Tab-separated table of C-alpha atoms in Angstrom:
chain	number	residue	atom	x	y	z
A	1	MET	CA	-72.198	4.684	126.190
A	2	GLY	CA	-70.869	6.763	123.350
A	3	ARG	CA	-72.217	8.347	120.223
A	4	VAL	CA	-73.828	5.231	118.809
A	5	PHE	CA	-76.925	5.934	120.853
A	6	ASP	CA	-78.489	9.362	120.644
A	7	GLU	CA	-81.509	8.565	122.709
A	8	GLY	CA	-83.627	11.213	124.316
A	9	ILE	CA	-83.174	12.017	127.963
A	10	VAL	CA	-84.484	9.644	130.583
A	11	ARG	CA	-87.908	10.738	131.746
A	12	ASP	CA	-87.876	9.760	135.396
A	13	ASP	CA	-86.930	11.182	138.775
A	14	GLN	CA	-83.690	12.570	137.245
A	15	LEU	CA	-85.819	15.008	135.318
A	16	ASP	CA	-87.582	16.277	138.439
A	17	LYS	CA	-84.213	16.683	140.183
A	18	PHE	CA	-82.876	18.603	137.182
A	19	ARG	CA	-85.856	20.970	137.249
A	20	THR	CA	-85.285	21.543	140.989
A	21	ARG	CA	-81.598	22.282	140.323
A	22	LEU	CA	-82.585	24.803	137.656
A	23	VAL	CA	-84.829	26.626	140.121
A	24	SER	CA	-81.863	26.789	142.523
A	25	LEU	CA	-79.635	28.109	139.725
A	26	LYS	CA	-82.223	30.739	138.876
A	27	ASN	CA	-82.310	31.846	142.518
A	28	TYR	CA	-78.500	31.815	142.804
A	29	CYS	CA	-77.592	33.702	139.625
A	30	TYR	CA	-79.157	36.663	137.951
A	31	LEU	CA	-80.076	35.287	134.551
A	32	ASP	CA	-81.527	37.966	132.329
A	33	THR	CA	-84.281	36.160	130.432
A	34	LYS	CA	-83.703	38.333	127.363
A	35	THR	CA	-79.903	38.054	127.052
A	36	THR	CA	-78.915	34.678	128.551
A	37	LYS	CA	-77.849	32.285	125.781
A	38	ILE	CA	-78.034	28.499	125.565
A	39	ILE	CA	-75.374	26.508	123.713
A	40	SER	CA	-75.753	22.746	123.399
A	41	SER	CA	-74.157	19.691	121.926
A	42	PRO	CA	-76.136	18.793	118.800
A	43	PHE	CA	-77.036	15.416	120.321
A	44	ARG	CA	-80.733	14.982	120.972
A	45	ARG	CA	-80.479	14.340	124.724
A	46	CYS	CA	-78.517	17.575	125.168
A	47	ILE	CA	-80.925	19.579	123.045
A	48	GLU	CA	-83.837	18.181	125.078
A	49	THR	CA	-81.991	19.127	128.267
A	50	ALA	CA	-81.379	22.616	126.864
A	51	GLU	CA	-85.090	22.939	126.032
A	52	ILE	CA	-86.010	22.075	129.621
A	53	ALA	CA	-83.465	24.614	130.908
A	54	ARG	CA	-84.842	27.243	128.551
A	55	GLU	CA	-88.375	26.600	129.788
A	56	GLU	CA	-87.548	26.414	133.520
A	57	LEU	CA	-85.323	29.507	133.386
A	58	SER	CA	-87.895	31.402	131.243
A	59	LEU	CA	-85.252	32.273	128.649
A	60	ASP	CA	-86.161	33.926	125.362
A	61	ALA	CA	-83.114	32.747	123.416
A	62	GLY	CA	-83.133	29.911	120.956
A	63	ILE	CA	-80.717	27.035	121.363
A	64	ILE	CA	-77.374	27.352	119.594
A	65	THR	CA	-75.659	24.039	118.819
A	66	SER	CA	-71.911	23.553	118.707
A	67	GLU	CA	-70.025	20.537	117.379
A	68	LEU	CA	-67.294	21.444	119.870
A	69	LEU	CA	-69.572	20.100	122.619
A	70	THR	CA	-70.228	16.684	121.067
A	71	GLU	CA	-69.661	13.560	123.058
A	72	THR	CA	-66.319	11.787	122.799
A	73	ASP	CA	-66.260	9.483	119.758
A	74	MET	CA	-65.633	6.177	121.511
A	75	GLY	CA	-65.346	4.215	118.266
A	76	ARG	CA	-65.645	0.476	118.910
A	77	PHE	CA	-66.447	1.143	122.582
A	78	SER	CA	-69.687	2.903	121.583
A	79	GLY	CA	-72.829	1.149	122.658
A	80	GLU	CA	-70.948	-1.238	124.934
A	81	ILE	CA	-70.903	-1.634	128.694
A	82	ALA	CA	-67.474	-0.933	130.213
A	83	LYS	CA	-67.226	-4.244	132.093
A	84	ASP	CA	-67.949	-6.191	128.875
A	85	LEU	CA	-65.127	-4.444	127.010
A	86	ARG	CA	-62.384	-6.027	129.125
A	87	GLY	CA	-62.840	-9.395	127.401
A	88	GLU	CA	-62.172	-7.910	123.980
A	89	PHE	CA	-59.714	-5.147	124.830
A	90	GLY	CA	-57.956	-6.415	127.980
A	91	SER	CA	-55.459	-4.020	129.546
A	92	LEU	CA	-56.431	-1.263	127.109
A	93	ILE	CA	-59.364	-0.712	129.471
A	94	ASP	CA	-56.922	0.136	132.288
A	95	THR	CA	-55.267	2.751	130.083
A	96	TRP	CA	-58.687	4.237	129.317
A	97	MET	CA	-59.662	4.304	132.988
A	98	HIS	CA	-56.386	5.492	134.527
A	99	TYR	CA	-54.512	7.334	131.757
A	100	PRO	CA	-57.158	8.804	129.459
A	101	GLU	CA	-54.912	11.664	128.329
A	102	SER	CA	-52.852	9.196	126.287
A	103	PHE	CA	-55.797	7.056	125.186
A	104	ILE	CA	-57.224	6.754	121.676
A	105	PHE	CA	-60.489	4.863	121.323
A	106	PRO	CA	-60.157	2.060	118.745
A	107	GLY	CA	-61.885	3.466	115.671
A	108	GLY	CA	-62.676	6.688	117.548
A	109	GLU	CA	-61.056	9.863	118.778
A	110	SER	CA	-58.378	10.565	121.341
A	111	TYR	CA	-58.947	12.561	124.480
A	112	SER	CA	-56.341	14.984	123.142
A	113	LYS	CA	-58.831	15.774	120.338
A	114	VAL	CA	-61.576	16.303	122.922
A	115	ASP	CA	-59.141	18.569	124.777
A	116	GLU	CA	-58.605	20.624	121.598
A	117	ARG	CA	-62.376	21.016	121.183
A	118	VAL	CA	-62.809	22.090	124.809
A	119	ILE	CA	-60.005	24.658	124.558
A	120	GLU	CA	-61.559	26.036	121.369
A	121	PHE	CA	-65.000	26.203	123.019
A	122	LEU	CA	-63.688	28.004	126.116
A	123	ARG	CA	-61.953	30.529	123.826
A	124	TYR	CA	-65.189	30.949	121.865
A	125	LEU	CA	-67.105	31.671	125.093
A	126	ARG	CA	-64.453	34.146	126.217
A	127	ASP	CA	-64.345	35.950	122.861
A	128	ASP	CA	-68.038	35.951	121.926
A	129	TYR	CA	-69.904	35.841	125.243
A	130	HIS	CA	-67.639	37.485	127.806
A	131	GLY	CA	-69.746	39.248	130.440
A	132	LYS	CA	-72.888	37.331	129.444
A	133	ASN	CA	-74.664	34.391	131.012
A	134	VAL	CA	-74.520	31.214	128.952
A	135	VAL	CA	-76.144	27.881	129.779
A	136	VAL	CA	-74.110	25.039	128.244
A	137	CYS	CA	-75.499	21.519	127.782
A	138	SER	CA	-72.923	18.862	127.010
A	139	HIS	CA	-71.659	15.399	127.953
A	140	ALA	CA	-69.795	14.103	131.014
A	141	ASP	CA	-66.323	13.840	129.444
A	142	VAL	CA	-66.569	17.286	127.857
A	143	ILE	CA	-67.735	18.812	131.147
A	144	LYS	CA	-65.005	17.003	133.087
A	145	MET	CA	-62.460	18.252	130.555
A	146	MET	CA	-63.686	21.846	131.046
A	147	VAL	CA	-63.483	21.509	134.818
A	148	SER	CA	-59.997	19.980	134.556
A	149	LYS	CA	-58.852	22.903	132.390
A	150	VAL	CA	-60.242	25.516	134.771
A	151	LEU	CA	-58.679	23.794	137.790
A	152	ASN	CA	-55.421	23.279	135.883
A	153	GLN	CA	-55.595	19.585	136.738
A	154	PRO	CA	-54.742	16.648	134.498
A	155	PHE	CA	-57.694	14.955	132.846
A	156	ASN	CA	-56.252	11.681	134.170
A	157	ASN	CA	-57.885	12.703	137.483
A	158	ARG	CA	-61.379	12.709	135.951
A	159	ARG	CA	-62.396	9.594	137.883
A	160	TYR	CA	-62.265	11.561	141.121
A	161	PHE	CA	-65.311	13.645	140.385
A	162	ILE	CA	-68.702	12.607	139.104
A	163	VAL	CA	-70.829	14.484	136.597
A	164	PRO	CA	-74.208	12.706	136.506
A	165	ASN	CA	-76.976	13.391	134.018
A	166	GLY	CA	-78.820	16.594	134.820
A	167	SER	CA	-76.121	17.933	137.110
A	168	ILE	CA	-75.202	21.606	137.142
A	169	SER	CA	-71.635	22.854	137.283
A	170	LEU	CA	-70.951	26.569	137.323
A	171	LEU	CA	-68.012	28.402	135.746
A	172	THR	CA	-67.553	32.148	135.885
A	173	LEU	CA	-65.272	34.412	133.904
A	174	PRO	CA	-64.577	37.656	135.753
A	175	ARG	CA	-63.715	40.658	133.602
A	176	GLY	CA	-60.052	40.486	132.686
A	177	GLY	CA	-59.612	37.271	134.642
A	178	GLU	CA	-59.436	33.552	134.150
A	179	TYR	CA	-62.274	31.044	134.286
A	180	ARG	CA	-63.197	30.129	137.837
A	181	LEU	CA	-65.045	27.020	139.004
A	182	GLU	CA	-67.886	27.968	141.344
A	183	GLY	CA	-69.169	24.423	141.797
A	184	VAL	CA	-69.606	20.913	140.426
A	185	ASN	CA	-72.932	19.115	140.913
A	186	MET	CA	-74.395	22.137	142.649
A	187	TRP	CA	-77.666	21.766	144.507
A	188	PRO	CA	-79.086	18.421	145.486
């Protein structure tokens, strides 16, 4: 887990499921192939995911990268398996799992910094892309943070919803309104 590994996406049945989800998205939303934008984390697996989305959705746009969408810097937790961290970090793991809003990764960033990035990104979308379709490719914590913001729920509740690789969550921004969550992990 974490930034230490920027491996490409897994090329297995997840990929086929993702392509199927994209077809469902295409049928659900009107995505103008000429004007729909794609914004991605600069991490390779997200860019590869964005390239697949671009291809499956027949979009003309290039992929825009944004540092605001980067994965949480997990510092010394990066590259480790969660269950193995308990031996070294003890009860700090419980804080991470149950109270992430107050957690700072040893040698990494705090979730409050991730929160600042997410707020800035949502403002950027509102200001620069309001009324347009935008496909965003990012990481689980960033997506969960966005969903938490839109639902006005504490990020401490993040454990109660799952955002697997290749899942599609849909936010809308009605004219003059607030972001609205249309779905998390839409389409099987």
